Amino acid sequence: MERHLFILNPAAGTRDRTAKMAEIVRKLKLDAPYDIYVTDAKGAAETYIESYLRDHGESFVRIYACGGDGTLCEVANGIYRSGSKNCAVAVVPIGSGNDFVKSLDIPPERFRDLKTLVRGEIEEVDLLLASDSDGQTRVSLNIISAGFDAAVANGQERFKRLPLVSGKAAYNISLVKCVFTDTKNYFSLKVDGEKYGKSEGPYLFTIAANGRYYGGGFKASPYSDISDGLLDFIRIKTVSKLKLLSLVGKFREGRHIDEFKDICSYTRCKTMQFISEKLIDLNLDGEIYPMKNPIIKILPKAIKLILPPKAEA
């Protein structure tokens, strides 16, 4: 038996689209049972999905994350915590940044076409898992980072609450602010259990990537593949403000790895770890989670993704 579950986030994007999305779902006239859940707080989707999957363990559940990258992240964490393998998730990109969908190389409007997406094909892809010594765990389909860009993401959350400020604009405002306040970060790093590099910093930021884009269109990890069983690890040293300004443009275009080899290191691995006496603020799809010496690992083929039917291309 199959079911459909539509997660609608009224806080995603610049306006509430839940009523419109709910009407679109009802007009689909699905043969299989379906449910619509409208989130009302941060973390609500995660808690609801964990419970829903346990209550409907006899059914294969197709879940549609209607929102932005934060909504998708909550859905992924709900699936992970439920332990269910009898489900799949589709991203319906109606949020502010919608970065993860860019890694799929399929026009985003095809994911917004629910009429075809409900008949979508299923593909297994990788997950990133962040855990720490205090027992915290979080997963992400896209990118986990620490340092400058975590500070930027933290600021983005504040700025996008301002009227008429999109996710992309909020990111850029926060970026300018953090250039003057958050460019030096100190921690040691391990890659696949071995110490990486000769110093503890200062670093501008570090990225563990599954997807390629974040921050409203920055091509942070241009060579990432969401199905290769590896995380892409990128570390950038602290630079002068003048060089940082030139780095930003290259970073947006995904040219930083090849054109800034003096400050940018890149490798692929299975695990990486931050070592620090202080808590590390991890940025998971725009949400900040302080963790103690967090370890990030790749979980190969750990989640099922719903893609638009190839026959419709």
Short mmCIF file of N, CA and C in Angstrom, two decimals, residues 48-185:
data_model
loop_
_atom_site.label_atom_id
_atom_site.label_comp_id
_atom_site.label_asym_id
_atom_site.label_seq_id
_atom_site.Cartn_x
_atom_site.Cartn_y
_atom_site.Cartn_z
N TYR A 48 6.71 15.34 13.55
CA TYR A 48 5.51 14.77 12.95
C TYR A 48 5.85 13.58 12.05
N ILE A 49 6.88 13.73 11.22
CA ILE A 49 7.24 12.67 10.28
C ILE A 49 7.73 11.43 11.01
N GLU A 50 8.52 11.63 12.06
CA GLU A 50 9.00 10.48 12.84
C GLU A 50 7.82 9.66 13.36
N SER A 51 6.83 10.35 13.90
CA SER A 51 5.65 9.66 14.42
C SER A 51 4.80 9.07 13.30
N TYR A 52 4.64 9.81 12.22
CA TYR A 52 3.80 9.37 11.09
C TYR A 52 4.33 8.08 10.48
N LEU A 53 5.62 8.01 10.28
CA LEU A 53 6.21 6.82 9.66
C LEU A 53 6.10 5.59 10.57
N ARG A 54 6.17 5.81 11.86
CA ARG A 54 6.01 4.68 12.78
C ARG A 54 4.56 4.22 12.82
N ASP A 55 3.63 5.17 12.65
CA ASP A 55 2.21 4.81 12.67
C ASP A 55 1.75 4.16 11.37
N HIS A 56 2.48 4.38 10.29
CA HIS A 56 2.08 3.84 8.99
C HIS A 56 3.19 2.95 8.41
N GLY A 57 3.74 2.12 9.27
CA GLY A 57 4.85 1.26 8.87
C GLY A 57 4.49 0.24 7.80
N GLU A 58 3.20 -0.03 7.63
CA GLU A 58 2.78 -1.01 6.63
C GLU A 58 2.72 -0.41 5.22
N SER A 59 2.81 0.91 5.13
CA SER A 59 2.68 1.59 3.84
C SER A 59 4.01 2.18 3.38
N PHE A 60 4.17 2.27 2.07
CA PHE A 60 5.29 3.03 1.52
C PHE A 60 4.83 4.48 1.41
N VAL A 61 5.53 5.38 2.11
CA VAL A 61 5.10 6.77 2.21
C VAL A 61 5.96 7.66 1.31
N ARG A 62 5.30 8.36 0.41
CA ARG A 62 5.96 9.38 -0.41
C ARG A 62 5.75 10.74 0.28
N ILE A 63 6.85 11.36 0.67
CA ILE A 63 6.80 12.60 1.44
C ILE A 63 7.26 13.76 0.55
N TYR A 64 6.49 14.85 0.57
CA TYR A 64 6.80 16.02 -0.26
C TYR A 64 7.11 17.20 0.66
N ALA A 65 8.38 17.63 0.65
CA ALA A 65 8.83 18.73 1.50
C ALA A 65 8.60 20.03 0.76
N CYS A 66 7.46 20.66 1.01
CA CYS A 66 7.08 21.90 0.31
C CYS A 66 7.58 23.09 1.12
N GLY A 67 8.74 23.60 0.72
CA GLY A 67 9.36 24.69 1.45
C GLY A 67 10.75 24.93 0.91
N GLY A 68 11.67 25.31 1.79
CA GLY A 68 13.04 25.54 1.39
C GLY A 68 13.96 24.43 1.87
N ASP A 69 15.26 24.73 1.91
CA ASP A 69 16.24 23.73 2.34
C ASP A 69 16.06 23.36 3.81
N GLY A 70 15.61 24.31 4.62
CA GLY A 70 15.38 24.01 6.03
C GLY A 70 14.26 23.00 6.21
N THR A 71 13.20 23.13 5.42
CA THR A 71 12.08 22.17 5.46
C THR A 71 12.55 20.79 5.05
N LEU A 72 13.33 20.73 3.97
CA LEU A 72 13.87 19.45 3.51
C LEU A 72 14.75 18.82 4.58
N CYS A 73 15.54 19.63 5.27
CA CYS A 73 16.42 19.11 6.32
C CYS A 73 15.61 18.52 7.46
N GLU A 74 14.53 19.18 7.85
CA GLU A 74 13.68 18.66 8.91
C GLU A 74 13.05 17.32 8.50
N VAL A 75 12.59 17.26 7.26
CA VAL A 75 11.99 16.01 6.76
C VAL A 75 13.02 14.89 6.79
N ALA A 76 14.23 15.17 6.32
CA ALA A 76 15.29 14.15 6.32
C ALA A 76 15.60 13.67 7.73
N ASN A 77 15.61 14.59 8.71
CA ASN A 77 15.88 14.19 10.08
C ASN A 77 14.73 13.37 10.67
N GLY A 78 13.49 13.70 10.29
CA GLY A 78 12.36 12.90 10.74
C GLY A 78 12.43 11.49 10.21
N ILE A 79 12.80 11.36 8.94
CA ILE A 79 12.95 10.03 8.33
C ILE A 79 14.07 9.26 9.02
N TYR A 80 15.21 9.93 9.23
CA TYR A 80 16.36 9.26 9.85
C TYR A 80 16.01 8.78 11.26
N ARG A 81 15.34 9.61 12.04
CA ARG A 81 15.03 9.24 13.43
C ARG A 81 13.96 8.15 13.50
N SER A 82 13.13 8.08 12.49
CA SER A 82 12.11 7.02 12.50
C SER A 82 12.71 5.64 12.24
N GLY A 83 13.86 5.63 11.55
CA GLY A 83 14.49 4.37 11.18
C GLY A 83 13.82 3.68 10.00
N SER A 84 12.82 4.33 9.40
CA SER A 84 12.07 3.72 8.31
C SER A 84 12.85 3.73 7.00
N LYS A 85 12.79 2.61 6.29
CA LYS A 85 13.33 2.52 4.93
C LYS A 85 12.18 2.45 3.92
N ASN A 86 10.96 2.52 4.43
CA ASN A 86 9.77 2.34 3.62
C ASN A 86 9.17 3.69 3.23
N CYS A 87 10.03 4.60 2.75
CA CYS A 87 9.58 5.94 2.43
C CYS A 87 10.57 6.59 1.47
N ALA A 88 10.15 7.71 0.87
CA ALA A 88 11.00 8.51 0.00
C ALA A 88 10.58 9.96 0.13
N VAL A 89 11.49 10.88 -0.15
CA VAL A 89 11.20 12.30 -0.01
C VAL A 89 11.42 13.03 -1.34
N ALA A 90 10.52 13.96 -1.62
CA ALA A 90 10.66 14.84 -2.77
C ALA A 90 10.81 16.27 -2.27
N VAL A 91 11.71 17.02 -2.87
CA VAL A 91 11.82 18.43 -2.57
C VAL A 91 10.89 19.20 -3.50
N VAL A 92 10.04 20.05 -2.92
CA VAL A 92 9.17 20.95 -3.68
C VAL A 92 9.65 22.36 -3.36
N PRO A 93 10.53 22.94 -4.20
CA PRO A 93 11.28 24.15 -3.83
C PRO A 93 10.48 25.44 -3.92
N ILE A 94 9.87 25.81 -2.78
CA ILE A 94 9.12 27.07 -2.72
C ILE A 94 9.64 27.93 -1.58
N GLY A 95 10.90 27.70 -1.19
CA GLY A 95 11.50 28.47 -0.10
C GLY A 95 12.33 29.62 -0.60
N SER A 96 13.25 30.08 0.25
CA SER A 96 14.06 31.25 -0.06
C SER A 96 15.27 30.92 -0.92
N GLY A 97 16.05 29.91 -0.49
CA GLY A 97 17.28 29.61 -1.20
C GLY A 97 17.15 28.48 -2.21
N ASN A 98 16.49 27.39 -1.80
CA ASN A 98 16.28 26.22 -2.67
C ASN A 98 17.59 25.76 -3.31
N ASP A 99 18.60 25.56 -2.48
CA ASP A 99 19.94 25.24 -3.00
C ASP A 99 20.11 23.77 -3.34
N PHE A 100 19.55 22.87 -2.53
CA PHE A 100 19.80 21.45 -2.76
C PHE A 100 19.34 21.00 -4.14
N VAL A 101 18.19 21.51 -4.57
CA VAL A 101 17.63 21.08 -5.85
C VAL A 101 18.55 21.40 -7.02
N LYS A 102 19.42 22.40 -6.85
CA LYS A 102 20.35 22.78 -7.92
C LYS A 102 21.35 21.65 -8.21
N SER A 103 21.62 20.82 -7.22
CA SER A 103 22.57 19.73 -7.41
C SER A 103 21.98 18.58 -8.22
N LEU A 104 20.69 18.61 -8.46
CA LEU A 104 20.02 17.51 -9.15
C LEU A 104 20.01 17.71 -10.66
N ASP A 105 20.43 18.89 -11.12
CA ASP A 105 20.52 19.19 -12.56
C ASP A 105 19.21 18.95 -13.29
N ILE A 106 18.12 19.27 -12.62
CA ILE A 106 16.78 19.20 -13.19
C ILE A 106 16.12 20.55 -12.93
N PRO A 107 15.47 21.16 -13.90
CA PRO A 107 14.84 22.47 -13.67
C PRO A 107 13.92 22.45 -12.45
N PRO A 108 14.05 23.42 -11.54
CA PRO A 108 13.26 23.41 -10.30
C PRO A 108 11.76 23.43 -10.53
N GLU A 109 11.31 24.00 -11.65
CA GLU A 109 9.87 24.04 -11.89
C GLU A 109 9.28 22.65 -12.07
N ARG A 110 10.10 21.68 -12.45
CA ARG A 110 9.60 20.31 -12.59
C ARG A 110 9.32 19.68 -11.22
N PHE A 111 10.01 20.15 -10.18
CA PHE A 111 9.74 19.66 -8.83
C PHE A 111 8.51 20.35 -8.24
N ARG A 112 8.16 21.51 -8.79
CA ARG A 112 6.96 22.21 -8.32
C ARG A 112 5.69 21.72 -9.03
N ASP A 113 5.86 20.90 -10.05
CA ASP A 113 4.72 20.33 -10.77
C ASP A 113 4.29 19.05 -10.07
N LEU A 114 3.42 19.20 -9.08
CA LEU A 114 3.02 18.05 -8.26
C LEU A 114 2.28 16.99 -9.07
N LYS A 115 1.63 17.40 -10.14
CA LYS A 115 0.87 16.44 -10.95
C LYS A 115 1.77 15.34 -11.51
N THR A 116 2.99 15.71 -11.89
CA THR A 116 3.93 14.69 -12.38
C THR A 116 4.82 14.16 -11.27
N LEU A 117 5.12 15.00 -10.28
CA LEU A 117 6.03 14.57 -9.21
C LEU A 117 5.46 13.41 -8.41
N VAL A 118 4.14 13.36 -8.25
CA VAL A 118 3.54 12.26 -7.49
C VAL A 118 3.72 10.92 -8.22
N ARG A 119 4.12 10.96 -9.48
CA ARG A 119 4.44 9.76 -10.23
C ARG A 119 5.95 9.64 -10.44
N GLY A 120 6.70 10.35 -9.62
CA GLY A 120 8.14 10.42 -9.79
C GLY A 120 8.87 9.12 -9.55
N GLU A 121 10.08 9.07 -10.07
CA GLU A 121 10.94 7.90 -9.91
C GLU A 121 11.78 8.04 -8.65
N ILE A 122 12.16 6.92 -8.08
CA ILE A 122 12.88 6.91 -6.80
C ILE A 122 14.34 6.51 -7.00
N GLU A 123 15.21 7.29 -6.37
CA GLU A 123 16.65 7.04 -6.46
C GLU A 123 17.26 7.14 -5.06
N GLU A 124 18.14 6.23 -4.72
CA GLU A 124 18.82 6.28 -3.42
C GLU A 124 20.01 7.22 -3.49
N VAL A 125 20.12 8.11 -2.49
CA VAL A 125 21.23 9.06 -2.45
C VAL A 125 21.85 9.07 -1.05
N ASP A 126 22.98 9.75 -0.93
CA ASP A 126 23.73 9.77 0.32
C ASP A 126 23.19 10.81 1.30
N LEU A 127 23.54 10.61 2.56
CA LEU A 127 23.23 11.56 3.64
C LEU A 127 24.51 11.91 4.38
N LEU A 128 24.55 13.13 4.92
CA LEU A 128 25.61 13.51 5.86
C LEU A 128 25.07 13.38 7.28
N LEU A 129 25.87 12.79 8.16
CA LEU A 129 25.49 12.66 9.57
C LEU A 129 26.50 13.39 10.42
N ALA A 130 26.02 14.33 11.25
CA ALA A 130 26.87 15.02 12.22
C ALA A 130 26.51 14.52 13.61
N SER A 131 27.52 14.13 14.38
CA SER A 131 27.29 13.66 15.74
C SER A 131 28.40 14.17 16.64
N ASP A 132 28.13 14.21 17.95
CA ASP A 132 29.18 14.68 18.86
C ASP A 132 29.21 13.84 20.13
N SER A 133 30.15 14.18 21.01
CA SER A 133 30.38 13.38 22.21
C SER A 133 29.27 13.53 23.24
N ASP A 134 28.38 14.50 23.07
CA ASP A 134 27.23 14.67 23.96
C ASP A 134 26.00 13.92 23.47
N GLY A 135 26.15 13.19 22.37
CA GLY A 135 25.04 12.38 21.88
C GLY A 135 24.13 13.07 20.89
N GLN A 136 24.46 14.28 20.47
CA GLN A 136 23.66 14.97 19.48
C GLN A 136 23.87 14.33 18.10
N THR A 137 22.81 14.24 17.31
CA THR A 137 22.93 13.77 15.93
C THR A 137 22.00 14.60 15.05
N ARG A 138 22.50 14.97 13.87
CA ARG A 138 21.70 15.65 12.85
C ARG A 138 22.14 15.14 11.48
N VAL A 139 21.21 15.06 10.55
CA VAL A 139 21.56 14.67 9.19
C VAL A 139 21.25 15.81 8.23
N SER A 140 21.92 15.78 7.09
CA SER A 140 21.70 16.77 6.04
C SER A 140 21.88 16.12 4.68
N LEU A 141 21.03 16.47 3.74
CA LEU A 141 21.20 16.02 2.37
C LEU A 141 22.23 16.86 1.63
N ASN A 142 22.52 18.05 2.14
CA ASN A 142 23.24 19.02 1.35
C ASN A 142 24.66 19.31 1.84
N ILE A 143 24.82 20.30 2.70
CA ILE A 143 26.15 20.76 3.13
C ILE A 143 26.14 21.05 4.63
N ILE A 144 27.21 20.66 5.31
CA ILE A 144 27.43 21.02 6.71
C ILE A 144 28.73 21.84 6.76
N SER A 145 28.69 22.96 7.46
CA SER A 145 29.87 23.82 7.47
C SER A 145 30.08 24.44 8.85
N ALA A 146 31.27 25.01 9.03
CA ALA A 146 31.61 25.68 10.29
C ALA A 146 32.54 26.85 9.99
N GLY A 147 32.46 27.87 10.84
CA GLY A 147 33.32 29.04 10.68
C GLY A 147 32.55 30.22 10.15
N PHE A 148 33.19 30.95 9.25
CA PHE A 148 32.64 32.19 8.70
C PHE A 148 31.23 32.00 8.15
N ASP A 149 31.04 30.97 7.35
CA ASP A 149 29.74 30.83 6.70
C ASP A 149 28.65 30.39 7.66
N ALA A 150 29.02 29.73 8.76
CA ALA A 150 28.03 29.43 9.80
C ALA A 150 27.56 30.72 10.46
N ALA A 151 28.50 31.65 10.67
CA ALA A 151 28.14 32.97 11.20
C ALA A 151 27.24 33.71 10.21
N VAL A 152 27.56 33.58 8.92
CA VAL A 152 26.74 34.22 7.89
C VAL A 152 25.33 33.63 7.88
N ALA A 153 25.23 32.31 7.97
CA ALA A 153 23.93 31.65 7.99
C ALA A 153 23.12 32.07 9.20
N ASN A 154 23.79 32.21 10.34
CA ASN A 154 23.12 32.65 11.56
C ASN A 154 22.54 34.04 11.36
N GLY A 155 23.35 34.92 10.74
CA GLY A 155 22.88 36.27 10.45
C GLY A 155 21.77 36.28 9.41
N GLN A 156 21.86 35.38 8.43
CA GLN A 156 20.83 35.32 7.40
C GLN A 156 19.46 35.07 8.00
N GLU A 157 19.41 34.18 9.01
CA GLU A 157 18.13 33.89 9.65
C GLU A 157 17.51 35.16 10.25
N ARG A 158 18.35 36.03 10.81
CA ARG A 158 17.85 37.27 11.40
C ARG A 158 17.41 38.26 10.32
N PHE A 159 18.23 38.41 9.29
CA PHE A 159 17.95 39.43 8.29
C PHE A 159 16.76 39.08 7.41
N LYS A 160 16.51 37.78 7.16
CA LYS A 160 15.41 37.45 6.27
C LYS A 160 14.04 37.61 6.95
N ARG A 161 14.05 37.92 8.25
CA ARG A 161 12.79 38.25 8.92
C ARG A 161 12.35 39.68 8.61
N LEU A 162 13.27 40.47 8.02
CA LEU A 162 12.93 41.85 7.67
C LEU A 162 11.98 41.87 6.48
N PRO A 163 11.06 42.85 6.42
CA PRO A 163 10.11 42.92 5.30
C PRO A 163 10.83 43.02 3.95
N LEU A 164 10.33 42.25 2.96
CA LEU A 164 10.79 42.30 1.57
C LEU A 164 12.24 41.86 1.37
N VAL A 165 12.83 41.20 2.36
CA VAL A 165 14.19 40.70 2.23
C VAL A 165 14.14 39.21 1.92
N SER A 166 14.60 38.85 0.71
CA SER A 166 14.60 37.45 0.30
C SER A 166 15.74 36.70 0.98
N GLY A 167 15.74 35.38 0.84
CA GLY A 167 16.82 34.59 1.42
C GLY A 167 18.16 34.97 0.85
N LYS A 168 18.21 35.21 -0.47
CA LYS A 168 19.46 35.58 -1.13
C LYS A 168 19.95 36.94 -0.65
N ALA A 169 19.03 37.90 -0.54
CA ALA A 169 19.41 39.24 -0.06
C ALA A 169 19.87 39.18 1.40
N ALA A 170 19.17 38.39 2.21
CA ALA A 170 19.54 38.26 3.63
C ALA A 170 20.94 37.67 3.77
N TYR A 171 21.25 36.69 2.91
CA TYR A 171 22.58 36.09 2.94
C TYR A 171 23.64 37.13 2.61
N ASN A 172 23.39 37.94 1.59
CA ASN A 172 24.38 38.94 1.17
C ASN A 172 24.59 40.01 2.23
N ILE A 173 23.50 40.42 2.90
CA ILE A 173 23.62 41.41 3.98
C ILE A 173 24.46 40.85 5.12
N SER A 174 24.16 39.61 5.50
CA SER A 174 24.90 38.98 6.58
C SER A 174 26.36 38.78 6.19
N LEU A 175 26.60 38.44 4.93
CA LEU A 175 27.96 38.24 4.43
C LEU A 175 28.80 39.49 4.64
N VAL A 176 28.27 40.64 4.27
CA VAL A 176 29.00 41.90 4.42
C VAL A 176 29.31 42.17 5.89
N LYS A 177 28.33 41.94 6.76
CA LYS A 177 28.54 42.17 8.19
C LYS A 177 29.65 41.28 8.73
N CYS A 178 29.61 39.99 8.37
CA CYS A 178 30.56 39.04 8.93
C CYS A 178 31.99 39.22 8.41
N VAL A 179 32.13 39.89 7.28
CA VAL A 179 33.47 40.20 6.78
C VAL A 179 34.28 40.96 7.83
N PHE A 180 33.59 41.74 8.64
CA PHE A 180 34.26 42.58 9.62
C PHE A 180 34.28 41.97 11.03
N THR A 181 33.63 40.82 11.20
CA THR A 181 33.51 40.30 12.57
C THR A 181 33.86 38.82 12.75
N ASP A 182 33.84 38.00 11.69
CA ASP A 182 33.90 36.55 11.88
C ASP A 182 34.81 35.85 10.88
N THR A 183 36.02 36.35 10.69
CA THR A 183 36.90 35.74 9.68
C THR A 183 38.00 34.86 10.27
N LYS A 184 38.11 34.78 11.59
CA LYS A 184 39.16 33.96 12.20
C LYS A 184 38.55 32.88 13.08
N ASN A 185 38.79 31.64 12.71
CA ASN A 185 38.24 30.50 13.45
C ASN A 185 39.36 29.50 13.72
#
